[in-house]
């Protein structure tokens, strides 16, 4: 996911994190300067849904405007098939066939 807070804030005429923090406080969300800096400069690893709701209300946007999917990164994380990884054919064992007889 790509965090798009700064672009949406700029579209709303908010150019500084302090202004965003002030507007969030007016909407009832008190954010520390450190947390606001982290939201403003980078992609958060977690965000509370209540906080996201207030941010969206302040920016007059939807969560999908702030959290943009990056499908190519998802595709890159998928494990490659064994045949592609080894460059050859995949040998799959056959269970339950050609069993030897137990010793007498």
mmCIF file with all atom_site columns, C-alpha atoms in Angstrom:
data_model
loop_
_atom_site.group_PDB
_atom_site.id
_atom_site.type_symbol
_atom_site.label_atom_id
_atom_site.label_alt_id
_atom_site.label_comp_id
_atom_site.label_asym_id
_atom_site.label_entity_id
_atom_site.label_seq_id
_atom_site.pdbx_PDB_ins_code
_atom_site.Cartn_x
_atom_site.Cartn_y
_atom_site.Cartn_z
_atom_site.occupancy
_atom_site.B_iso_or_equiv
_atom_site.pdbx_formal_charge
_atom_site.auth_seq_id
_atom_site.auth_comp_id
_atom_site.auth_asym_id
_atom_site.auth_atom_id
_atom_site.pdbx_PDB_model_num
ATOM 1   C CA . UNK A 1 1   ? 0.000   0.000   0.000   1.00 0.00 ? 1   UNK A CA 1
ATOM 2   C CA . UNK A 1 2   ? 1.116   3.517   -0.692  1.00 0.00 ? 2   UNK A CA 1
ATOM 3   C CA . UNK A 1 3   ? 0.223   6.201   1.850   1.00 0.00 ? 3   UNK A CA 1
ATOM 4   C CA . UNK A 1 4   ? -1.093  9.259   0.036   1.00 0.00 ? 4   UNK A CA 1
ATOM 5   C CA . UNK A 1 5   ? -1.697  11.695  2.930   1.00 0.00 ? 5   UNK A CA 1
ATOM 6   C CA . UNK A 1 6   ? 0.509   14.540  1.726   1.00 0.00 ? 6   UNK A CA 1
ATOM 7   C CA . UNK A 1 7   ? -1.008  14.598  -1.759  1.00 0.00 ? 7   UNK A CA 1
ATOM 8   C CA . UNK A 1 8   ? -4.573  14.595  -0.444  1.00 0.00 ? 8   UNK A CA 1
ATOM 9   C CA . UNK A 1 9   ? -3.661  17.269  2.097   1.00 0.00 ? 9   UNK A CA 1
ATOM 10  C CA . UNK A 1 10  ? -2.114  19.415  -0.654  1.00 0.00 ? 10  UNK A CA 1
ATOM 11  C CA . UNK A 1 11  ? -5.282  19.033  -2.716  1.00 0.00 ? 11  UNK A CA 1
ATOM 12  C CA . UNK A 1 12  ? -7.181  20.351  0.328   1.00 0.00 ? 12  UNK A CA 1
ATOM 13  C CA . UNK A 1 13  ? -4.807  23.318  0.628   1.00 0.00 ? 13  UNK A CA 1
ATOM 14  C CA . UNK A 1 14  ? -2.883  21.925  3.617   1.00 0.00 ? 14  UNK A CA 1
ATOM 15  C CA . UNK A 1 15  ? 0.853   22.279  3.035   1.00 0.00 ? 15  UNK A CA 1
ATOM 16  C CA . UNK A 1 16  ? 2.309   21.764  6.512   1.00 0.00 ? 16  UNK A CA 1
ATOM 17  C CA . UNK A 1 17  ? 1.935   18.976  9.034   1.00 0.00 ? 17  UNK A CA 1
ATOM 18  C CA . UNK A 1 18  ? 1.264   21.549  11.776  1.00 0.00 ? 18  UNK A CA 1
ATOM 19  C CA . UNK A 1 19  ? -1.769  22.807  9.851   1.00 0.00 ? 19  UNK A CA 1
ATOM 20  C CA . UNK A 1 20  ? -3.001  19.245  9.385   1.00 0.00 ? 20  UNK A CA 1
ATOM 21  C CA . UNK A 1 21  ? -2.481  18.535  13.075  1.00 0.00 ? 21  UNK A CA 1
ATOM 22  C CA . UNK A 1 22  ? -4.459  21.678  13.992  1.00 0.00 ? 22  UNK A CA 1
ATOM 23  C CA . UNK A 1 23  ? -7.370  20.683  11.730  1.00 0.00 ? 23  UNK A CA 1
ATOM 24  C CA . UNK A 1 24  ? -7.390  17.162  13.130  1.00 0.00 ? 24  UNK A CA 1
ATOM 25  C CA . UNK A 1 25  ? -7.503  18.603  16.659  1.00 0.00 ? 25  UNK A CA 1
ATOM 26  C CA . UNK A 1 26  ? -10.476 20.773  15.662  1.00 0.00 ? 26  UNK A CA 1
ATOM 27  C CA . UNK A 1 27  ? -12.194 17.603  14.437  1.00 0.00 ? 27  UNK A CA 1
ATOM 28  C CA . UNK A 1 28  ? -11.543 15.866  17.774  1.00 0.00 ? 28  UNK A CA 1
ATOM 29  C CA . UNK A 1 29  ? -8.365  13.916  17.040  1.00 0.00 ? 29  UNK A CA 1
ATOM 30  C CA . UNK A 1 30  ? -5.388  14.926  19.164  1.00 0.00 ? 30  UNK A CA 1
ATOM 31  C CA . UNK A 1 31  ? -2.186  13.610  17.601  1.00 0.00 ? 31  UNK A CA 1
ATOM 32  C CA . UNK A 1 32  ? 1.274   14.057  19.087  1.00 0.00 ? 32  UNK A CA 1
ATOM 33  C CA . UNK A 1 33  ? 3.853   15.945  17.054  1.00 0.00 ? 33  UNK A CA 1
ATOM 34  C CA . UNK A 1 34  ? 5.874   12.747  16.645  1.00 0.00 ? 34  UNK A CA 1
ATOM 35  C CA . UNK A 1 35  ? 2.957   10.710  15.372  1.00 0.00 ? 35  UNK A CA 1
ATOM 36  C CA . UNK A 1 36  ? 1.909   13.507  13.032  1.00 0.00 ? 36  UNK A CA 1
ATOM 37  C CA . UNK A 1 37  ? 5.444   13.686  11.677  1.00 0.00 ? 37  UNK A CA 1
ATOM 38  C CA . UNK A 1 38  ? 5.421   9.927   11.057  1.00 0.00 ? 38  UNK A CA 1
ATOM 39  C CA . UNK A 1 39  ? 2.060   10.103  9.268   1.00 0.00 ? 39  UNK A CA 1
ATOM 40  C CA . UNK A 1 40  ? 3.192   13.110  7.242   1.00 0.00 ? 40  UNK A CA 1
ATOM 41  C CA . UNK A 1 41  ? 6.622   11.892  6.130   1.00 0.00 ? 41  UNK A CA 1
ATOM 42  C CA . UNK A 1 42  ? 6.233   8.148   5.762   1.00 0.00 ? 42  UNK A CA 1
ATOM 43  C CA . UNK A 1 43  ? 3.884   5.218   5.407   1.00 0.00 ? 43  UNK A CA 1
ATOM 44  C CA . UNK A 1 44  ? 2.433   4.088   8.723   1.00 0.00 ? 44  UNK A CA 1
ATOM 45  C CA . UNK A 1 45  ? 2.640   0.384   9.481   1.00 0.00 ? 45  UNK A CA 1
ATOM 46  C CA . UNK A 1 46  ? -0.609  0.643   11.431  1.00 0.00 ? 46  UNK A CA 1
ATOM 47  C CA . UNK A 1 47  ? -3.359  3.193   11.721  1.00 0.00 ? 47  UNK A CA 1
ATOM 48  C CA . UNK A 1 48  ? -6.466  3.074   13.866  1.00 0.00 ? 48  UNK A CA 1
ATOM 49  C CA . UNK A 1 49  ? -9.686  3.045   11.887  1.00 0.00 ? 49  UNK A CA 1
ATOM 50  C CA . UNK A 1 50  ? -11.097 5.802   14.105  1.00 0.00 ? 50  UNK A CA 1
ATOM 51  C CA . UNK A 1 51  ? -8.085  7.984   13.259  1.00 0.00 ? 51  UNK A CA 1
ATOM 52  C CA . UNK A 1 52  ? -8.425  7.182   9.563   1.00 0.00 ? 52  UNK A CA 1
ATOM 53  C CA . UNK A 1 53  ? -12.094 8.148   9.722   1.00 0.00 ? 53  UNK A CA 1
ATOM 54  C CA . UNK A 1 54  ? -11.268 11.577  11.172  1.00 0.00 ? 54  UNK A CA 1
ATOM 55  C CA . UNK A 1 55  ? -8.442  12.148  8.671   1.00 0.00 ? 55  UNK A CA 1
ATOM 56  C CA . UNK A 1 56  ? -10.830 11.337  5.825   1.00 0.00 ? 56  UNK A CA 1
ATOM 57  C CA . UNK A 1 57  ? -13.453 13.684  7.264   1.00 0.00 ? 57  UNK A CA 1
ATOM 58  C CA . UNK A 1 58  ? -10.937 16.545  7.506   1.00 0.00 ? 58  UNK A CA 1
ATOM 59  C CA . UNK A 1 59  ? -9.649  15.961  3.970   1.00 0.00 ? 59  UNK A CA 1
ATOM 60  C CA . UNK A 1 60  ? -13.141 15.204  2.596   1.00 0.00 ? 60  UNK A CA 1
ATOM 61  C CA . UNK A 1 61  ? -11.926 11.995  0.991   1.00 0.00 ? 61  UNK A CA 1
ATOM 62  C CA . UNK A 1 62  ? -12.340 8.239   1.208   1.00 0.00 ? 62  UNK A CA 1
ATOM 63  C CA . UNK A 1 63  ? -9.873  5.735   2.741   1.00 0.00 ? 63  UNK A CA 1
ATOM 64  C CA . UNK A 1 64  ? -9.102  4.480   -0.771  1.00 0.00 ? 64  UNK A CA 1
ATOM 65  C CA . UNK A 1 65  ? -7.797  7.955   -1.588  1.00 0.00 ? 65  UNK A CA 1
ATOM 66  C CA . UNK A 1 66  ? -5.247  7.669   1.232   1.00 0.00 ? 66  UNK A CA 1
ATOM 67  C CA . UNK A 1 67  ? -4.372  3.973   0.923   1.00 0.00 ? 67  UNK A CA 1
ATOM 68  C CA . UNK A 1 68  ? -3.479  3.133   -2.655  1.00 0.00 ? 68  UNK A CA 1
ATOM 69  C CA . UNK A 1 69  ? -2.928  -0.488  -3.620  1.00 0.00 ? 69  UNK A CA 1
ATOM 70  C CA . UNK A 1 70  ? 0.304   -1.364  -5.387  1.00 0.00 ? 70  UNK A CA 1
ATOM 71  C CA . UNK A 1 71  ? -0.541  -4.553  -7.246  1.00 0.00 ? 71  UNK A CA 1
ATOM 72  C CA . UNK A 1 72  ? 2.952   -4.989  -8.694  1.00 0.00 ? 72  UNK A CA 1
ATOM 73  C CA . UNK A 1 73  ? 4.394   -5.266  -5.178  1.00 0.00 ? 73  UNK A CA 1
ATOM 74  C CA . UNK A 1 74  ? 1.814   -7.913  -4.294  1.00 0.00 ? 74  UNK A CA 1
ATOM 75  C CA . UNK A 1 75  ? 2.682   -9.871  -7.423  1.00 0.00 ? 75  UNK A CA 1
ATOM 76  C CA . UNK A 1 76  ? 6.390   -9.643  -6.618  1.00 0.00 ? 76  UNK A CA 1
ATOM 77  C CA . UNK A 1 77  ? 5.812   -11.211 -3.194  1.00 0.00 ? 77  UNK A CA 1
ATOM 78  C CA . UNK A 1 78  ? 4.101   -14.306 -4.585  1.00 0.00 ? 78  UNK A CA 1
ATOM 79  C CA . UNK A 1 79  ? 6.338   -17.361 -4.486  1.00 0.00 ? 79  UNK A CA 1
ATOM 80  C CA . UNK A 1 80  ? 7.460   -18.557 -7.867  1.00 0.00 ? 80  UNK A CA 1
ATOM 81  C CA . UNK A 1 81  ? 6.399   -22.013 -8.924  1.00 0.00 ? 81  UNK A CA 1
ATOM 82  C CA . UNK A 1 82  ? 9.025   -24.710 -8.423  1.00 0.00 ? 82  UNK A CA 1
ATOM 83  C CA . UNK A 1 83  ? 9.428   -25.310 -12.162 1.00 0.00 ? 83  UNK A CA 1
ATOM 84  C CA . UNK A 1 84  ? 10.127  -21.623 -12.765 1.00 0.00 ? 84  UNK A CA 1
ATOM 85  C CA . UNK A 1 85  ? 12.562  -21.462 -9.856  1.00 0.00 ? 85  UNK A CA 1
ATOM 86  C CA . UNK A 1 86  ? 14.611  -24.499 -10.918 1.00 0.00 ? 86  UNK A CA 1
ATOM 87  C CA . UNK A 1 87  ? 14.252  -23.989 -14.636 1.00 0.00 ? 87  UNK A CA 1
ATOM 88  C CA . UNK A 1 88  ? 13.066  -27.566 -15.177 1.00 0.00 ? 88  UNK A CA 1
ATOM 89  C CA . UNK A 1 89  ? 10.134  -29.827 -14.637 1.00 0.00 ? 89  UNK A CA 1
ATOM 90  C CA . UNK A 1 90  ? 8.716   -30.531 -11.241 1.00 0.00 ? 90  UNK A CA 1
ATOM 91  C CA . UNK A 1 91  ? 8.787   -34.099 -9.965  1.00 0.00 ? 91  UNK A CA 1
ATOM 92  C CA . UNK A 1 92  ? 5.849   -34.857 -7.731  1.00 0.00 ? 92  UNK A CA 1
ATOM 93  C CA . UNK A 1 93  ? 5.919   -37.956 -5.551  1.00 0.00 ? 93  UNK A CA 1
ATOM 94  C CA . UNK A 1 94  ? 3.122   -40.473 -5.910  1.00 0.00 ? 94  UNK A CA 1
ATOM 95  C CA . UNK A 1 95  ? 1.923   -41.579 -2.529  1.00 0.00 ? 95  UNK A CA 1
ATOM 96  C CA . UNK A 1 96  ? 0.178   -44.910 -2.047  1.00 0.00 ? 96  UNK A CA 1
ATOM 97  C CA . UNK A 1 97  ? 1.459   -46.662 -5.152  1.00 0.00 ? 97  UNK A CA 1
ATOM 98  C CA . UNK A 1 98  ? 4.091   -49.342 -5.639  1.00 0.00 ? 98  UNK A CA 1
ATOM 99  C CA . UNK A 1 99  ? 4.530   -50.043 -1.981  1.00 0.00 ? 99  UNK A CA 1
ATOM 100 C CA . UNK A 1 100 ? 6.901   -52.793 -0.990  1.00 0.00 ? 100 UNK A CA 1
ATOM 101 C CA . UNK A 1 101 ? 5.661   -55.774 0.966   1.00 0.00 ? 101 UNK A CA 1
ATOM 102 C CA . UNK A 1 102 ? 6.571   -55.690 4.663   1.00 0.00 ? 102 UNK A CA 1
ATOM 103 C CA . UNK A 1 103 ? 9.129   -58.275 5.842   1.00 0.00 ? 103 UNK A CA 1
ATOM 104 C CA . UNK A 1 104 ? 7.686   -61.629 6.895   1.00 0.00 ? 104 UNK A CA 1
#
